[in-house]
Short mmCIF file of C-alpha atoms in Angstrom, two decimals:
data_model
loop_
_atom_site.label_atom_id
_atom_site.label_comp_id
_atom_site.label_asym_id
_atom_site.label_seq_id
_atom_site.Cartn_x
_atom_site.Cartn_y
_atom_site.Cartn_z
CA MET A 1160 51.98 -55.13 -71.79
CA LEU A 1161 53.86 -58.13 -70.53
CA THR A 1162 51.24 -60.07 -68.64
CA ALA A 1163 48.96 -62.79 -69.90
CA ALA A 1164 45.28 -62.00 -69.81
CA CYS A 1165 42.86 -64.00 -67.69
CA VAL A 1166 40.79 -66.48 -69.64
CA PRO A 1167 37.83 -68.51 -68.33
CA ALA A 1168 36.82 -71.97 -69.46
CA PRO A 1169 36.72 -72.18 -73.24
CA GLY A 1170 33.55 -72.63 -75.23
CA GLN A 1171 33.59 -74.21 -78.65
CA THR A 1172 37.07 -74.24 -80.15
CA GLY A 1173 37.78 -72.35 -83.33
CA VAL A 1174 36.23 -73.48 -86.57
CA GLY A 1175 38.85 -75.43 -88.50
CA ALA A 1176 39.44 -72.90 -91.26
CA GLY A 1177 42.88 -73.78 -92.55
CA ASP A 1178 45.37 -71.69 -94.47
CA ASP A 1179 43.16 -71.73 -97.56
CA ALA A 1180 40.09 -70.43 -95.75
CA GLY A 1181 39.55 -67.09 -97.42
CA ALA A 1182 42.09 -64.84 -95.72
CA GLY A 1183 45.36 -65.06 -97.58
CA ASP A 1184 48.80 -64.36 -96.16
CA VAL A 1185 49.60 -60.74 -96.87
CA GLY A 1186 53.04 -60.37 -95.36
CA ALA A 1187 54.81 -60.15 -98.72
CA ASP A 1188 53.60 -56.56 -99.29
CA VAL A 1189 55.38 -55.03 -96.31
CA ASP A 1190 57.09 -51.65 -96.29
CA ILE A 1191 60.34 -52.76 -94.66
CA THR A 1192 61.60 -49.26 -93.90
CA PRO A 1193 62.68 -49.22 -90.22
CA THR A 1194 61.03 -46.61 -88.00
CA PRO A 1195 63.11 -44.89 -85.28
CA VAL A 1196 61.37 -44.96 -81.90
CA GLU A 1197 63.03 -44.84 -78.46
CA ALA A 1198 66.61 -43.59 -78.40
CA GLY A 1199 68.76 -46.25 -80.06
CA TRP A 1200 65.76 -48.37 -81.08
CA VAL A 1201 64.04 -48.89 -84.41
CA TYR A 1202 60.99 -50.91 -85.31
CA GLN A 1203 61.73 -53.12 -88.33
CA PRO A 1204 58.75 -54.63 -90.17
CA LEU A 1205 59.60 -57.91 -91.87
CA VAL A 1206 58.17 -59.62 -94.93
CA ASP A 1207 56.69 -63.09 -94.39
CA THR A 1208 55.66 -62.33 -90.80
CA PHE A 1209 52.05 -62.07 -89.63
CA CYS A 1210 50.00 -60.60 -86.84
CA GLY A 1211 46.60 -61.96 -85.91
CA GLY A 1212 44.69 -59.90 -88.43
CA GLY A 1213 46.96 -60.91 -91.28
CA GLY A 1214 49.06 -57.74 -91.39
CA PRO A 1215 52.84 -57.77 -90.98
CA ALA A 1216 54.77 -58.19 -87.78
CA GLY A 1217 58.38 -57.21 -87.16
CA LEU A 1218 61.17 -56.73 -84.64
CA GLY A 1219 62.23 -53.99 -82.26
CA LEU A 1220 66.00 -53.60 -82.67
CA ASN A 1221 68.79 -51.88 -80.78
CA LEU A 1222 71.90 -53.36 -82.38
CA ASN A 1223 75.59 -53.05 -81.64
CA GLU A 1224 77.41 -54.50 -84.63
CA ALA A 1225 80.68 -54.50 -82.68
CA SER A 1226 79.28 -56.91 -80.09
CA THR A 1227 79.25 -60.71 -80.25
CA ASP A 1228 76.38 -60.86 -77.72
CA LEU A 1229 72.67 -60.88 -78.56
CA VAL A 1230 69.70 -60.64 -76.19
CA ILE A 1231 66.29 -61.69 -77.59
CA PHE A 1232 63.20 -60.84 -75.56
CA LEU A 1233 59.78 -62.32 -76.41
CA ASN A 1234 56.85 -60.22 -75.27
CA GLY A 1235 53.70 -61.59 -73.67
CA GLY A 1236 50.05 -60.67 -73.66
CA GLY A 1237 47.62 -63.55 -73.17
CA ALA A 1238 46.38 -66.05 -75.74
CA CYS A 1239 43.14 -67.04 -77.44
CA TRP A 1240 41.73 -70.10 -79.15
CA ASP A 1241 37.98 -69.60 -79.59
CA GLY A 1242 35.34 -66.90 -79.93
CA THR A 1243 35.02 -66.33 -76.20
CA SER A 1244 38.71 -65.93 -75.49
CA CYS A 1245 39.46 -63.97 -78.67
CA TYR A 1246 36.51 -61.59 -78.96
CA VAL A 1247 34.42 -61.60 -75.77
CA LEU A 1248 37.27 -61.45 -73.27
CA ASN A 1249 39.82 -59.99 -75.69
CA ALA A 1250 42.31 -62.23 -73.91
CA ALA A 1251 45.15 -61.88 -76.45
CA ILE A 1252 46.68 -58.54 -77.36
CA ASN A 1253 47.28 -57.25 -80.88
CA ILE A 1254 45.34 -59.95 -82.77
CA GLU A 1255 43.36 -57.36 -84.71
CA GLY A 1256 44.51 -54.19 -86.40
CA GLU A 1257 48.00 -53.21 -87.41
CA TYR A 1258 51.05 -53.66 -85.23
CA THR A 1259 52.85 -50.31 -85.36
CA ALA A 1260 56.07 -48.68 -84.26
CA ALA A 1261 54.05 -46.77 -81.67
CA LYS A 1262 52.79 -50.05 -80.16
CA PHE A 1263 56.32 -51.39 -80.02
CA GLU A 1264 57.55 -48.21 -78.32
CA SER A 1265 54.90 -48.48 -75.59
CA GLU A 1266 55.65 -52.17 -75.02
CA VAL A 1267 59.42 -51.90 -74.78
CA ARG A 1268 59.41 -48.98 -72.33
CA PRO A 1269 58.82 -51.07 -69.16
CA LEU A 1270 61.91 -53.14 -69.96
CA ILE A 1271 64.01 -50.04 -70.56
CA ALA A 1272 62.71 -48.51 -67.34
CA SER A 1273 63.56 -51.70 -65.44
CA GLY A 1274 67.21 -51.34 -66.46
CA LEU A 1275 67.39 -54.52 -68.54
CA PHE A 1276 67.64 -52.64 -71.84
CA ASP A 1277 69.10 -49.38 -70.51
CA ARG A 1278 72.73 -49.18 -71.63
CA GLU A 1279 73.42 -46.46 -69.05
CA ASP A 1280 72.16 -48.50 -66.10
CA ASP A 1281 75.04 -49.98 -64.09
CA ALA A 1282 72.87 -52.99 -63.20
CA ASN A 1283 72.22 -53.92 -66.84
CA PRO A 1284 73.82 -57.34 -67.32
CA TRP A 1285 74.36 -56.72 -71.07
CA PRO A 1286 75.23 -53.03 -71.55
CA ASP A 1287 77.03 -53.61 -74.86
CA ALA A 1288 74.93 -56.41 -76.39
CA SER A 1289 72.59 -56.19 -79.35
CA TYR A 1290 68.93 -56.25 -78.33
CA ALA A 1291 65.97 -57.70 -80.22
CA PHE A 1292 62.39 -57.31 -78.98
CA VAL A 1293 59.86 -59.81 -80.38
CA PRO A 1294 56.31 -58.37 -80.35
CA TYR A 1295 53.37 -60.61 -79.55
CA CYS A 1296 50.42 -60.43 -81.91
CA THR A 1297 49.48 -64.03 -82.73
CA GLY A 1298 47.71 -65.20 -79.55
CA ASP A 1299 49.44 -68.60 -79.62
CA LEU A 1300 52.40 -68.50 -77.21
CA HIS A 1301 54.65 -67.76 -80.22
CA SER A 1302 54.09 -71.36 -81.31
CA GLY A 1303 51.43 -71.60 -84.01
CA ASP A 1304 51.20 -72.13 -87.75
CA ALA A 1305 47.49 -71.83 -88.54
CA ILE A 1306 44.81 -69.45 -89.74
CA LYS A 1307 41.51 -70.00 -87.95
CA ASN A 1308 38.05 -68.49 -87.85
CA HIS A 1309 36.74 -68.08 -84.31
CA ASP A 1310 33.65 -66.02 -85.21
CA ALA A 1311 30.88 -68.07 -86.82
CA PHE A 1312 28.96 -64.90 -87.67
CA GLN A 1313 31.89 -63.41 -89.61
CA PRO A 1314 33.47 -66.19 -91.71
CA GLN A 1315 36.13 -63.84 -93.10
CA ARG A 1316 37.29 -62.81 -89.62
CA MET A 1317 40.46 -64.87 -89.29
CA VAL A 1318 43.18 -65.03 -86.68
CA HIS A 1319 46.65 -65.73 -88.01
CA HIS A 1320 48.17 -67.91 -85.29
CA LYS A 1321 51.60 -67.68 -86.91
CA GLY A 1322 53.92 -67.37 -83.91
CA ALA A 1323 56.21 -70.25 -84.92
CA VAL A 1324 56.44 -68.96 -88.49
CA ASN A 1325 57.37 -65.52 -87.20
CA MET A 1326 60.03 -66.87 -84.85
CA ALA A 1327 61.75 -68.76 -87.66
CA ARG A 1328 61.75 -65.59 -89.78
CA TYR A 1329 63.00 -63.38 -86.94
CA LEU A 1330 65.94 -65.65 -86.17
CA ALA A 1331 66.86 -65.98 -89.85
CA TYR A 1332 66.89 -62.18 -90.10
CA LEU A 1333 68.99 -61.75 -86.96
CA SER A 1334 71.52 -64.37 -88.04
CA GLU A 1335 71.95 -62.56 -91.35
CA GLU A 1336 72.32 -59.15 -89.71
CA LEU A 1337 74.59 -60.36 -86.89
CA PRO A 1338 76.77 -63.20 -88.22
CA GLN A 1339 79.42 -62.44 -85.58
CA VAL A 1340 77.20 -63.48 -82.64
CA GLU A 1341 78.85 -65.92 -80.24
CA ARG A 1342 76.45 -65.77 -77.27
CA VAL A 1343 72.65 -65.55 -77.30
CA TRP A 1344 70.34 -65.05 -74.34
CA MET A 1345 66.68 -65.76 -75.10
CA LEU A 1346 64.17 -64.69 -72.49
CA GLY A 1347 60.51 -63.83 -72.28
CA ALA A 1348 57.74 -62.97 -69.84
CA SER A 1349 54.35 -64.66 -69.52
CA ALA A 1350 53.28 -65.82 -73.01
CA GLY A 1351 56.73 -64.74 -74.16
CA GLY A 1352 58.36 -67.00 -71.59
CA TYR A 1353 56.42 -69.96 -72.94
CA GLY A 1354 57.39 -68.90 -76.45
CA ALA A 1355 61.06 -68.64 -75.52
CA THR A 1356 60.99 -72.19 -74.14
CA LEU A 1357 59.13 -73.58 -77.15
CA ASN A 1358 61.49 -71.88 -79.64
CA PHE A 1359 64.82 -72.28 -77.85
CA TRP A 1360 65.82 -75.14 -80.15
CA ARG A 1361 65.79 -72.76 -83.11
CA LEU A 1362 68.90 -70.97 -81.83
CA ASP A 1363 71.05 -73.99 -82.73
CA GLU A 1364 70.00 -73.59 -86.35
CA ALA A 1365 70.17 -69.79 -86.50
CA PHE A 1366 73.49 -69.41 -84.64
CA PRO A 1367 75.40 -72.70 -84.98
CA GLY A 1368 78.30 -72.90 -82.58
CA ALA A 1369 77.10 -70.00 -80.41
CA GLN A 1370 76.43 -70.36 -76.70
CA SER A 1371 72.73 -70.04 -75.88
CA HIS A 1372 70.82 -69.57 -72.64
CA LEU A 1373 67.09 -69.51 -71.78
CA LEU A 1374 65.06 -67.69 -69.13
CA ALA A 1375 61.27 -67.93 -68.72
CA ASP A 1376 59.55 -65.39 -66.46
CA SER A 1377 56.13 -66.36 -65.10
CA ALA A 1378 55.87 -69.14 -67.66
CA GLN A 1379 56.08 -72.42 -65.79
CA PHE A 1380 54.97 -75.39 -67.89
CA VAL A 1381 52.55 -76.96 -65.46
CA GLN A 1382 49.97 -79.32 -66.92
CA PRO A 1383 46.78 -77.44 -67.96
CA GLY A 1384 43.34 -78.65 -66.99
CA GLU A 1385 40.11 -79.11 -68.94
CA GLY A 1386 41.89 -80.52 -71.98
CA ARG A 1387 43.41 -77.18 -72.88
CA TRP A 1388 46.80 -78.55 -73.82
CA GLY A 1389 45.23 -80.61 -76.59
CA ILE A 1390 42.90 -77.78 -77.60
CA TRP A 1391 45.80 -75.34 -78.00
CA GLN A 1392 47.82 -77.80 -80.06
CA ASN A 1393 44.86 -78.44 -82.34
CA VAL A 1394 43.71 -74.85 -82.81
CA TRP A 1395 47.14 -73.23 -83.14
CA GLU A 1396 48.80 -76.18 -84.88
CA MET A 1397 51.61 -75.74 -82.40
CA THR A 1398 55.25 -76.47 -83.12
CA LEU A 1399 56.70 -78.27 -80.10
CA PRO A 1400 60.44 -78.67 -79.46
CA PRO A 1401 61.59 -81.55 -81.70
CA GLU A 1402 63.60 -83.09 -78.86
CA CYS A 1403 60.53 -83.41 -76.67
CA GLU A 1404 59.06 -86.92 -76.69
CA GLY A 1405 55.72 -87.18 -74.93
CA CYS A 1406 55.13 -83.43 -74.90
CA GLU A 1407 51.98 -83.75 -76.99
CA ALA A 1408 50.37 -85.35 -73.95
CA ARG A 1409 52.22 -83.58 -71.13
CA ALA A 1410 53.13 -79.90 -71.15
CA ASP A 1411 55.07 -80.38 -67.94
CA ALA A 1412 57.49 -82.69 -69.78
CA ILE A 1413 58.84 -79.79 -71.84
CA PRO A 1414 61.35 -78.15 -69.44
CA ALA A 1415 63.25 -81.34 -68.63
CA ALA A 1416 63.35 -82.31 -72.31
CA VAL A 1417 64.68 -78.90 -73.34
CA GLY A 1418 67.28 -79.04 -70.58
CA ALA A 1419 68.43 -82.52 -71.56
CA ALA A 1420 68.79 -81.46 -75.20
CA HIS A 1421 70.90 -78.42 -74.25
CA PRO A 1422 73.28 -79.59 -71.50
CA ASP A 1423 75.70 -76.72 -72.08
CA SER A 1424 73.03 -74.04 -71.71
CA ARG A 1425 71.84 -72.31 -68.56
CA ILE A 1426 68.06 -72.58 -68.30
CA GLY A 1427 66.28 -70.52 -65.69
CA LEU A 1428 62.71 -70.07 -64.50
CA LEU A 1429 61.21 -67.16 -62.56
CA ALA A 1430 57.98 -68.35 -60.97
CA PHE A 1431 55.40 -67.06 -58.55
CA GLU A 1432 54.24 -70.35 -57.09
CA ASP A 1433 50.55 -69.40 -56.86
CA ASP A 1434 50.48 -67.32 -60.05
CA SER A 1435 46.80 -66.43 -60.39
CA VAL A 1436 47.04 -65.47 -64.07
CA ILE A 1437 48.51 -68.82 -65.10
CA ALA A 1438 46.06 -70.64 -62.83
CA VAL A 1439 43.09 -69.16 -64.70
CA PHE A 1440 44.68 -69.41 -68.15
CA PHE A 1441 45.65 -73.06 -67.56
CA ALA A 1442 42.32 -73.93 -65.87
CA ILE A 1443 44.00 -74.92 -62.61
CA GLY A 1444 42.56 -74.29 -59.17
CA LEU A 1445 44.57 -71.73 -57.24
CA PHE A 1446 45.34 -74.23 -54.47
CA ASP A 1447 46.65 -76.69 -57.05
CA MET A 1448 48.77 -74.08 -58.83
CA GLY A 1449 51.33 -73.85 -56.06
CA ALA A 1450 51.65 -77.60 -55.71
CA ARG A 1451 52.13 -78.07 -59.45
CA THR A 1452 54.72 -75.28 -59.63
CA ARG A 1453 56.70 -76.70 -56.74
CA ALA A 1454 56.58 -80.20 -58.25
CA LEU A 1455 57.83 -78.85 -61.58
CA VAL A 1456 60.66 -76.93 -59.92
CA ASN A 1457 61.72 -79.92 -57.84
CA ASP A 1458 61.57 -82.27 -60.82
CA ALA A 1459 63.13 -80.22 -63.64
CA TYR A 1460 64.95 -77.16 -62.32
CA GLN A 1461 67.68 -78.69 -60.22
CA GLY A 1462 71.45 -78.67 -60.63
CA GLU A 1463 73.95 -76.37 -62.26
CA GLY A 1464 72.35 -76.15 -65.69
CA MET A 1465 68.71 -75.61 -64.65
CA ARG A 1466 67.63 -73.42 -61.78
CA ALA A 1467 64.43 -71.77 -60.60
CA PHE A 1468 63.83 -68.57 -58.68
CA SER A 1469 60.47 -69.09 -56.98
CA VAL A 1470 58.42 -66.77 -54.83
CA ALA A 1471 55.46 -67.77 -52.65
CA SER A 1472 52.96 -65.32 -54.14
CA ASN A 1473 50.08 -65.16 -56.62
CA GLU A 1474 51.66 -62.31 -58.62
CA HIS A 1475 52.64 -62.42 -62.28
CA VAL A 1476 55.83 -61.23 -64.08
CA MET A 1477 59.07 -60.32 -62.29
CA LEU A 1478 61.35 -58.78 -64.90
CA THR A 1479 59.80 -55.32 -64.78
CA SER A 1480 60.78 -55.11 -61.09
CA TRP A 1481 63.76 -57.45 -61.06
CA LYS A 1482 66.08 -55.32 -58.94
CA ASN A 1483 63.88 -55.58 -55.84
CA ARG A 1484 62.92 -59.27 -55.80
CA ARG A 1485 63.94 -61.98 -53.35
CA ASP A 1486 62.93 -65.61 -53.51
CA LYS A 1487 61.51 -67.57 -50.61
CA ASP A 1488 65.05 -68.52 -49.51
CA GLY A 1489 66.22 -64.90 -49.47
CA GLN A 1490 68.22 -64.95 -52.71
CA GLU A 1491 68.11 -61.68 -54.63
CA LEU A 1492 66.94 -61.78 -58.25
CA PRO A 1493 69.95 -59.77 -59.51
CA GLU A 1494 72.17 -62.51 -58.06
CA PHE A 1495 70.13 -65.17 -59.86
CA LEU A 1496 70.39 -63.21 -63.12
CA ARG A 1497 74.17 -63.00 -62.70
CA TRP A 1498 74.28 -66.80 -62.60
CA TRP A 1499 72.11 -67.00 -65.70
CA VAL A 1500 74.05 -64.39 -67.67
CA GLU A 1501 77.59 -65.12 -66.51
CA GLY A 1502 77.48 -68.65 -65.12
CA GLU A 1503 78.63 -67.46 -61.68
#
């Protein structure tokens, strides 16, 4: 499941139950035996990673140790920050129960079917690269470092919003397993696209000296309404890009700041201008969504280093059908991806 779930206006934000609020971190007791799944893929649980319910997270891996290229995909699946969004609407996937190899297998299949992770597909831009699939089970745009109670009737029912903690652990693991990497492409769809943008700075630490490039699908950082940007930062205890001054107040300042901090990287955005999922999730009227997306594209995604592929539609997520997309100017998405992957 790549799309973000629809979320209505929030009620009371989560009770401020910090990391000492009854539900301890349990990731140290993980069976780290990898589980084979799809052909060429294994699911690798990792110690010191956490899904929403406190159990371990991990990585989906299809590695080629002879390659110096690495593709990291961050999965999406909504978000939640209070009792309504977490438990009434179930607006974030995988925040309760165990994340399993079977779940990973079902979530990676659409990307394999699209050709992006199919080594036999002639259109695959990285047929020989190593692939890493980052599951989404923290409900926090891969950005949090908190444990919160969102259910006043069940004080022990915690959500581990540990997306930022997980990302640091994943990249440390990958850098240890693949020290030869010279080029890294980080991309994500929906919540994963936001997570890729928020965590792009970590690649400099994990793979010093390597080239790195960023692509966010259906994850435009428009400014949320109804105070949600502040609510999310407070509830999830978000980690924002360190180079981003003013981003605590303005989410739409993030893309330009990330681009300025990484002038040698190619940073791309795939955006449906009137994306109805983001409009609801960000508490933006549908008529305003298009205007805010166009303003963001015109302000931040211009020039050789930052480009946007925008479509006048209210759809959500392009990468699962990337071969058949054209933007409003007639450019084909495979052509845009060639620029992002190859610089041409």
